[in-house]
Amino acid sequence: MSEHLVRNAHLPLLKIHKDGICLQDVQLENNVVSIGRGSSNQVRLGDLTVSRNHARLLWREDKRCYYLEELQSTNGVFLNDRRLQGTAMLVDGDSFRVGVYNITFIDRQAEERWETTMMEALRAKKAMNQPGDSTRLPAFTKRAILLREENGGVHLLISDRVTLGKSSNADIKVNGIGVEKEQAVIARRGKRFYLLNNNDLPNVTINGRPVSNAQLEFNDRIEIGNSRFIFREI
């Protein structure tokens, strides 16, 4: 596979900051983008808090997005203030820390891509139920999606109540130890979305913190059982 991505001119980029000052913008043109102190890295960061080979970004063509991977560095990588373990999908607006550097991931076409994905999924959903009316979006104030990290799936949050669990009747199927048939609910209240845990076990988290009832914010990372999701309002 070629390292060069054949895509449009609106490429994602990294905005690199140190001590609150933007040092540079780096356009992402390759399938693999290495970050570190060593001279062979595409993104070279000179401070000694950065390992020679610290992290890398990997383009996944099947999911049409970049993943961030930590490379067993001395000081680790912190994605949205949480230490990264292994890899994680990057979405527009994510911020990660490498040594003393704060790096923001900007995907200029993210909103257009999610809007297109949402329209296609909604048309397919309506075509199954109402073949004659498959082109109009429902008239609700806020539109949101869950991005499923393990397979790049997109779940539409259309109704006021979306259930997550291992039941075949759950709107979004989730498996894992301790996961109940209806483990959690995402509820829309006016212009806000909330995640509700239906039991007292700490197996529902937002950004690594167990929750029972919490308002969802842009780019929140939700973990339930074996599944990880990213919440996006679009």
PDB file of C-alpha atoms in Angstrom:
ATOM      1  CA  MET A   1       0.000   0.000   0.000  1.00  0.00           C
ATOM      2  CA  SER A   2       1.373   3.390  -0.948  1.00  0.00           C
ATOM      3  CA  GLU A   3       2.274   5.712   1.901  1.00  0.00           C
ATOM      4  CA  HIS A   4       0.773   8.660   0.011  1.00  0.00           C
ATOM      5  CA  LEU A   5      -2.935   9.255   0.412  1.00  0.00           C
ATOM      6  CA  VAL A   6      -4.831  10.102  -2.749  1.00  0.00           C
ATOM      7  CA  ARG A   7      -7.535  12.363  -1.380  1.00  0.00           C
ATOM      8  CA  ASN A   8      -8.874  15.890  -1.880  1.00  0.00           C
ATOM      9  CA  ALA A   9      -7.050  19.077  -0.971  1.00  0.00           C
ATOM     10  CA  HIS A  10      -8.764  19.440   2.418  1.00  0.00           C
ATOM     11  CA  LEU A  11      -6.381  17.202   4.338  1.00  0.00           C
ATOM     12  CA  PRO A  12      -6.493  16.700   8.108  1.00  0.00           C
ATOM     13  CA  LEU A  13      -3.771  18.487  10.023  1.00  0.00           C
ATOM     14  CA  LEU A  14      -2.014  18.616  13.373  1.00  0.00           C
ATOM     15  CA  LYS A  15      -1.665  21.914  15.234  1.00  0.00           C
ATOM     16  CA  ILE A  16       1.366  21.671  17.510  1.00  0.00           C
ATOM     17  CA  HIS A  17       1.546  23.878  20.601  1.00  0.00           C
ATOM     18  CA  LYS A  18       4.149  24.366  23.304  1.00  0.00           C
ATOM     19  CA  ASP A  19       3.658  26.693  26.274  1.00  0.00           C
ATOM     20  CA  GLY A  20       0.464  27.993  24.690  1.00  0.00           C
ATOM     21  CA  ILE A  21       2.204  29.017  21.452  1.00  0.00           C
ATOM     22  CA  CYS A  22       1.371  27.375  18.118  1.00  0.00           C
ATOM     23  CA  LEU A  23       4.680  26.206  16.682  1.00  0.00           C
ATOM     24  CA  GLN A  24       3.483  24.699  13.416  1.00  0.00           C
ATOM     25  CA  ASP A  25       0.669  23.115  11.432  1.00  0.00           C
ATOM     26  CA  VAL A  26       1.407  19.744   9.850  1.00  0.00           C
ATOM     27  CA  GLN A  27      -0.786  18.464   7.017  1.00  0.00           C
ATOM     28  CA  LEU A  28      -1.356  14.724   7.077  1.00  0.00           C
ATOM     29  CA  GLU A  29      -0.576  13.328   3.639  1.00  0.00           C
ATOM     30  CA  ASN A  30       0.647   9.823   4.518  1.00  0.00           C
ATOM     31  CA  ASN A  31      -0.918   6.610   5.747  1.00  0.00           C
ATOM     32  CA  VAL A  32       1.678   6.451   8.538  1.00  0.00           C
ATOM     33  CA  VAL A  33       2.785   9.611  10.353  1.00  0.00           C
ATOM     34  CA  SER A  34       5.494   9.066  12.973  1.00  0.00           C
ATOM     35  CA  ILE A  35       6.033  11.435  15.910  1.00  0.00           C
ATOM     36  CA  GLY A  36       9.152  11.601  18.037  1.00  0.00           C
ATOM     37  CA  ARG A  37      12.516  13.168  18.792  1.00  0.00           C
ATOM     38  CA  GLY A  38      14.456  11.071  16.275  1.00  0.00           C
ATOM     39  CA  SER A  39      15.448  12.573  12.931  1.00  0.00           C
ATOM     40  CA  SER A  40      13.566   9.920  10.937  1.00  0.00           C
ATOM     41  CA  ASN A  41      10.112  11.045  12.179  1.00  0.00           C
ATOM     42  CA  GLN A  42       7.736  12.983   9.937  1.00  0.00           C
ATOM     43  CA  VAL A  43       6.755  15.077  12.966  1.00  0.00           C
ATOM     44  CA  ARG A  44       9.956  15.800  14.860  1.00  0.00           C
ATOM     45  CA  LEU A  45       9.677  17.221  18.372  1.00  0.00           C
ATOM     46  CA  GLY A  46      13.004  18.175  19.923  1.00  0.00           C
ATOM     47  CA  ASP A  47      12.266  18.358  23.652  1.00  0.00           C
ATOM     48  CA  LEU A  48      13.809  15.663  25.849  1.00  0.00           C
ATOM     49  CA  THR A  49      10.363  14.810  27.265  1.00  0.00           C
ATOM     50  CA  VAL A  50       9.665  13.196  23.873  1.00  0.00           C
ATOM     51  CA  SER A  51      11.002   9.713  23.110  1.00  0.00           C
ATOM     52  CA  ARG A  52      12.901   9.037  19.891  1.00  0.00           C
ATOM     53  CA  ASN A  53       9.933   7.071  18.554  1.00  0.00           C
ATOM     54  CA  HIS A  54       7.037   8.275  20.669  1.00  0.00           C
ATOM     55  CA  ALA A  55       3.794   7.770  18.722  1.00  0.00           C
ATOM     56  CA  ARG A  56       2.334   7.443  15.273  1.00  0.00           C
ATOM     57  CA  LEU A  57      -0.854   8.048  13.335  1.00  0.00           C
ATOM     58  CA  LEU A  58      -2.212   5.227  11.177  1.00  0.00           C
ATOM     59  CA  TRP A  59      -4.718   5.812   8.392  1.00  0.00           C
ATOM     60  CA  ARG A  60      -7.405   3.111   8.220  1.00  0.00           C
ATOM     61  CA  GLU A  61      -8.889   3.079   4.731  1.00  0.00           C
ATOM     62  CA  ASP A  62     -11.769   0.797   5.765  1.00  0.00           C
ATOM     63  CA  LYS A  63     -12.849   3.294   8.431  1.00  0.00           C
ATOM     64  CA  ARG A  64     -11.729   6.449   6.595  1.00  0.00           C
ATOM     65  CA  CYS A  65     -10.001   7.866   9.654  1.00  0.00           C
ATOM     66  CA  TYR A  66      -6.720   8.069  11.532  1.00  0.00           C
ATOM     67  CA  TYR A  67      -5.859   6.085  14.635  1.00  0.00           C
ATOM     68  CA  LEU A  68      -3.342   7.265  17.234  1.00  0.00           C
ATOM     69  CA  GLU A  69      -0.901   4.668  18.564  1.00  0.00           C
ATOM     70  CA  GLU A  70       1.531   5.006  21.481  1.00  0.00           C
ATOM     71  CA  LEU A  71       4.915   3.355  20.896  1.00  0.00           C
ATOM     72  CA  GLN A  72       5.971   2.386  24.440  1.00  0.00           C
ATOM     73  CA  SER A  73       7.399   5.836  25.037  1.00  0.00           C
ATOM     74  CA  THR A  74       8.889   6.896  28.358  1.00  0.00           C
ATOM     75  CA  ASN A  75       6.276   9.513  29.200  1.00  0.00           C
ATOM     76  CA  GLY A  76       3.285   8.114  27.324  1.00  0.00           C
ATOM     77  CA  VAL A  77       0.607   9.819  25.242  1.00  0.00           C
ATOM     78  CA  PHE A  78      -2.418  11.516  26.807  1.00  0.00           C
ATOM     79  CA  LEU A  79      -5.482  11.744  24.586  1.00  0.00           C
ATOM     80  CA  ASN A  80      -7.975  14.333  25.844  1.00  0.00           C
ATOM     81  CA  ASP A  81      -6.138  14.238  29.214  1.00  0.00           C
ATOM     82  CA  ARG A  82      -6.408  10.464  29.534  1.00  0.00           C
ATOM     83  CA  ARG A  83      -3.390   8.184  29.148  1.00  0.00           C
ATOM     84  CA  LEU A  84      -3.644   6.252  25.921  1.00  0.00           C
ATOM     85  CA  GLN A  85      -3.441   2.470  26.079  1.00  0.00           C
ATOM     86  CA  GLY A  86      -2.769   0.932  22.663  1.00  0.00           C
ATOM     87  CA  THR A  87      -4.610   2.774  19.889  1.00  0.00           C
ATOM     88  CA  ALA A  88      -7.615   5.067  19.618  1.00  0.00           C
ATOM     89  CA  MET A  89      -9.612   6.552  16.768  1.00  0.00           C
ATOM     90  CA  LEU A  90      -8.997  10.263  16.202  1.00  0.00           C
ATOM     91  CA  VAL A  91     -11.859  12.623  15.452  1.00  0.00           C
ATOM     92  CA  ASP A  92     -11.931  16.326  14.683  1.00  0.00           C
ATOM     93  CA  GLY A  93     -11.064  18.411  17.745  1.00  0.00           C
ATOM     94  CA  ASP A  94      -9.204  15.691  19.659  1.00  0.00           C
ATOM     95  CA  SER A  95      -6.181  16.887  21.606  1.00  0.00           C
ATOM     96  CA  PHE A  96      -3.252  14.733  22.657  1.00  0.00           C
ATOM     97  CA  ARG A  97      -0.113  15.417  24.646  1.00  0.00           C
ATOM     98  CA  VAL A  98       3.351  14.207  23.671  1.00  0.00           C
ATOM     99  CA  GLY A  99       5.905  15.296  26.251  1.00  0.00           C
ATOM    100  CA  VAL A 100       5.541  19.070  26.685  1.00  0.00           C
ATOM    101  CA  TYR A 101       3.714  19.432  23.369  1.00  0.00           C
ATOM    102  CA  ASN A 102      -0.061  19.707  22.993  1.00  0.00           C
ATOM    103  CA  ILE A 103      -1.264  18.562  19.585  1.00  0.00           C
ATOM    104  CA  THR A 104      -4.753  19.159  18.200  1.00  0.00           C
ATOM    105  CA  PHE A 105      -6.142  16.985  15.421  1.00  0.00           C
ATOM    106  CA  ILE A 106      -8.162  18.954  12.856  1.00  0.00           C
ATOM    107  CA  ASP A 107     -10.234  17.160  10.235  1.00  0.00           C
ATOM    108  CA  ARG A 108     -11.570  19.830   7.907  1.00  0.00           C
ATOM    109  CA  GLN A 109     -14.145  17.587   6.285  1.00  0.00           C
ATOM    110  CA  ALA A 110     -15.329  15.752   9.397  1.00  0.00           C
ATOM    111  CA  GLU A 111     -18.719  17.411   9.659  1.00  0.00           C
ATOM    112  CA  GLU A 112     -19.451  16.934   5.959  1.00  0.00           C
ATOM    113  CA  ARG A 113     -18.420  13.272   6.167  1.00  0.00           C
ATOM    114  CA  TRP A 114     -20.549  12.538   9.237  1.00  0.00           C
ATOM    115  CA  GLU A 115     -23.493  14.396   7.706  1.00  0.00           C
ATOM    116  CA  THR A 116     -23.202  12.295   4.551  1.00  0.00           C
ATOM    117  CA  THR A 117     -22.879   9.085   6.578  1.00  0.00           C
ATOM    118  CA  MET A 118     -25.894  10.018   8.659  1.00  0.00           C
ATOM    119  CA  MET A 119     -27.999  10.774   5.585  1.00  0.00           C
ATOM    120  CA  GLU A 120     -27.043   7.465   3.943  1.00  0.00           C
ATOM    121  CA  ALA A 121     -27.767   5.445   7.072  1.00  0.00           C
ATOM    122  CA  LEU A 122     -31.069   7.208   7.619  1.00  0.00           C
ATOM    123  CA  ARG A 123     -32.146   6.626   4.029  1.00  0.00           C
ATOM    124  CA  ALA A 124     -31.316   2.938   4.368  1.00  0.00           C
ATOM    125  CA  LYS A 125     -33.234   2.751   7.651  1.00  0.00           C
ATOM    126  CA  LYS A 126     -36.283   4.471   6.186  1.00  0.00           C
ATOM    127  CA  ALA A 127     -36.155   2.412   3.008  1.00  0.00           C
ATOM    128  CA  MET A 128     -36.636  -0.733   5.128  1.00  0.00           C
ATOM    129  CA  ASN A 129     -39.679   0.681   6.912  1.00  0.00           C
ATOM    130  CA  GLN A 130     -41.196   3.287   4.577  1.00  0.00           C
ATOM    131  CA  PRO A 131     -39.973   2.678   1.020  1.00  0.00           C
ATOM    132  CA  GLY A 132     -41.768   5.723  -0.316  1.00  0.00           C
ATOM    133  CA  ASP A 133     -40.206   8.250   2.036  1.00  0.00           C
ATOM    134  CA  SER A 134     -36.456   7.823   2.378  1.00  0.00           C
ATOM    135  CA  THR A 135     -34.941  11.239   1.722  1.00  0.00           C
ATOM    136  CA  ARG A 136     -35.964  13.517   4.571  1.00  0.00           C
ATOM    137  CA  LEU A 137     -34.259  13.864   7.903  1.00  0.00           C
ATOM    138  CA  PRO A 138     -36.484  14.028  10.978  1.00  0.00           C
ATOM    139  CA  ALA A 139     -37.156  17.536  12.226  1.00  0.00           C
ATOM    140  CA  PHE A 140     -35.389  17.501  15.569  1.00  0.00           C
ATOM    141  CA  THR A 141     -33.268  20.287  17.000  1.00  0.00           C
ATOM    142  CA  LYS A 142     -30.095  18.345  17.640  1.00  0.00           C
ATOM    143  CA  ARG A 143     -28.531  15.588  15.586  1.00  0.00           C
ATOM    144  CA  ALA A 144     -25.942  13.265  17.054  1.00  0.00           C
ATOM    145  CA  ILE A 145     -24.098  10.043  16.345  1.00  0.00           C
ATOM    146  CA  LEU A 146     -22.016   7.466  18.155  1.00  0.00           C
ATOM    147  CA  LEU A 147     -18.857   6.342  16.360  1.00  0.00           C
ATOM    148  CA  ARG A 148     -17.976   2.763  17.269  1.00  0.00           C
ATOM    149  CA  GLU A 149     -14.211   2.473  17.586  1.00  0.00           C
ATOM    150  CA  GLU A 150     -13.802  -1.269  17.066  1.00  0.00           C
ATOM    151  CA  ASN A 151     -15.373  -1.346  13.617  1.00  0.00           C
ATOM    152  CA  GLY A 152     -15.849   2.274  12.556  1.00  0.00           C
ATOM    153  CA  GLY A 153     -19.633   1.901  12.686  1.00  0.00           C
ATOM    154  CA  VAL A 154     -21.915   4.919  12.942  1.00  0.00           C
ATOM    155  CA  HIS A 155     -25.017   4.773  15.157  1.00  0.00           C
ATOM    156  CA  LEU A 156     -27.678   7.441  14.672  1.00  0.00           C
ATOM    157  CA  LEU A 157     -29.184   9.003  17.786  1.00  0.00           C
ATOM    158  CA  ILE A 158     -32.557   9.806  16.290  1.00  0.00           C
ATOM    159  CA  SER A 159     -35.111   8.986  18.959  1.00  0.00           C
ATOM    160  CA  ASP A 160     -35.385  10.586  22.394  1.00  0.00           C
ATOM    161  CA  ARG A 161     -34.351   7.292  24.013  1.00  0.00           C
ATOM    162  CA  VAL A 162     -31.662   4.961  22.651  1.00  0.00           C
ATOM    163  CA  THR A 163     -30.881   1.778  24.574  1.00  0.00           C
ATOM    164  CA  LEU A 164     -27.496   0.031  24.769  1.00  0.00           C
ATOM    165  CA  GLY A 165     -27.091  -3.539  26.015  1.00  0.00           C
ATOM    166  CA  LYS A 166     -26.745  -7.188  25.117  1.00  0.00           C
ATOM    167  CA  SER A 167     -30.447  -7.762  24.453  1.00  0.00           C
ATOM    168  CA  SER A 168     -31.456  -8.420  20.857  1.00  0.00           C
ATOM    169  CA  ASN A 169     -34.006  -5.644  21.364  1.00  0.00           C
ATOM    170  CA  ALA A 170     -31.389  -3.040  22.314  1.00  0.00           C
ATOM    171  CA  ASP A 171     -30.995  -0.224  19.810  1.00  0.00           C
ATOM    172  CA  ILE A 172     -27.208  -0.582  20.029  1.00  0.00           C
ATOM    173  CA  LYS A 173     -25.846  -4.049  20.833  1.00  0.00           C
ATOM    174  CA  VAL A 174     -23.065  -4.174  23.435  1.00  0.00           C
ATOM    175  CA  ASN A 175     -21.370  -7.261  24.893  1.00  0.00           C
ATOM    176  CA  GLY A 176     -18.951  -7.868  27.734  1.00  0.00           C
ATOM    177  CA  ILE A 177     -18.682  -9.184  31.275  1.00  0.00           C
ATOM    178  CA  GLY A 178     -21.373  -7.748  33.504  1.00  0.00           C
ATOM    179  CA  VAL A 179     -23.267  -6.036  30.681  1.00  0.00           C
ATOM    180  CA  GLU A 180     -27.013  -6.290  31.181  1.00  0.00           C
ATOM    181  CA  LYS A 181     -29.758  -6.650  28.589  1.00  0.00           C
ATOM    182  CA  GLU A 182     -30.396  -2.927  28.842  1.00  0.00           C
ATOM    183  CA  GLN A 183     -27.221  -1.584  30.350  1.00  0.00           C
ATOM    184  CA  ALA A 184     -27.537   2.091  29.511  1.00  0.00           C
ATOM    185  CA  VAL A 185     -29.721   4.676  27.840  1.00  0.00           C
ATOM    186  CA  ILE A 186     -28.863   7.803  25.872  1.00  0.00           C
ATOM    187  CA  ALA A 187     -31.705  10.258  26.399  1.00  0.00           C
ATOM    188  CA  ARG A 188     -32.282  13.558  24.631  1.00  0.00           C
ATOM    189  CA  ARG A 189     -33.717  16.302  26.814  1.00  0.00           C
ATOM    190  CA  GLY A 190     -34.272  19.433  24.805  1.00  0.00           C
ATOM    191  CA  LYS A 191     -30.932  20.338  23.243  1.00  0.00           C
ATOM    192  CA  ARG A 192     -28.868  18.047  25.482  1.00  0.00           C
ATOM    193  CA  PHE A 193     -27.987  14.349  25.472  1.00  0.00           C
ATOM    194  CA  TYR A 194     -27.492  12.330  28.661  1.00  0.00           C
ATOM    195  CA  LEU A 195     -26.010   8.891  29.344  1.00  0.00           C
ATOM    196  CA  LEU A 196     -27.824   6.921  32.037  1.00  0.00           C
ATOM    197  CA  ASN A 197     -26.366   3.752  33.601  1.00  0.00           C
ATOM    198  CA  ASN A 198     -29.135   1.330  34.544  1.00  0.00           C
ATOM    199  CA  ASN A 199     -27.256  -0.392  37.377  1.00  0.00           C
ATOM    200  CA  ASP A 200     -24.800   0.455  40.141  1.00  0.00           C
ATOM    201  CA  LEU A 201     -21.801  -1.315  38.625  1.00  0.00           C
ATOM    202  CA  PRO A 202     -18.936   0.884  37.350  1.00  0.00           C
ATOM    203  CA  ASN A 203     -19.008  -0.652  33.871  1.00  0.00           C
ATOM    204  CA  VAL A 204     -20.215   2.466  32.056  1.00  0.00           C
ATOM    205  CA  THR A 205     -17.585   5.184  31.738  1.00  0.00           C
ATOM    206  CA  ILE A 206     -17.153   8.557  30.052  1.00  0.00           C
ATOM    207  CA  ASN A 207     -13.541   9.520  29.387  1.00  0.00           C
ATOM    208  CA  GLY A 208     -12.423   6.796  31.794  1.00  0.00           C
ATOM    209  CA  ARG A 209     -14.667   7.846  34.708  1.00  0.00           C
ATOM    210  CA  PRO A 210     -17.578   5.650  35.881  1.00  0.00           C
ATOM    211  CA  VAL A 211     -20.920   7.426  35.589  1.00  0.00           C
ATOM    212  CA  SER A 212     -24.518   6.856  36.599  1.00  0.00           C
ATOM    213  CA  ASN A 213     -26.090   9.919  34.950  1.00  0.00           C
ATOM    214  CA  ALA A 214     -24.046  12.414  32.976  1.00  0.00           C
ATOM    215  CA  GLN A 215     -24.512  14.980  30.234  1.00  0.00           C
ATOM    216  CA  LEU A 216     -22.670  14.103  27.041  1.00  0.00           C
ATOM    217  CA  GLU A 217     -20.277  16.590  25.505  1.00  0.00           C
ATOM    218  CA  PHE A 218     -18.669  16.813  22.071  1.00  0.00           C
ATOM    219  CA  ASN A 219     -16.026  14.085  21.547  1.00  0.00           C
ATOM    220  CA  ASP A 220     -16.793  12.285  24.829  1.00  0.00           C
ATOM    221  CA  ARG A 221     -15.494   8.717  24.819  1.00  0.00           C
ATOM    222  CA  ILE A 222     -17.935   6.158  26.177  1.00  0.00           C
ATOM    223  CA  GLU A 223     -16.967   2.630  27.237  1.00  0.00           C
ATOM    224  CA  ILE A 224     -19.571  -0.058  27.932  1.00  0.00           C
ATOM    225  CA  GLY A 225     -18.418  -3.642  28.229  1.00  0.00           C
ATOM    226  CA  ASN A 226     -16.143  -4.442  25.299  1.00  0.00           C
ATOM    227  CA  SER A 227     -17.272  -1.490  23.194  1.00  0.00           C
ATOM    228  CA  ARG A 228     -15.943   2.043  22.881  1.00  0.00           C
ATOM    229  CA  PHE A 229     -17.866   4.903  21.323  1.00  0.00           C
ATOM    230  CA  ILE A 230     -17.239   8.561  20.523  1.00  0.00           C
ATOM    231  CA  PHE A 231     -20.165  10.957  20.930  1.00  0.00           C
ATOM    232  CA  ARG A 232     -20.583  13.624  18.238  1.00  0.00           C
ATOM    233  CA  GLU A 233     -23.184  16.298  17.731  1.00  0.00           C
ATOM    234  CA  ILE A 234     -23.370  17.299  14.073  1.00  0.00           C
TER     235      ILE A 234
END
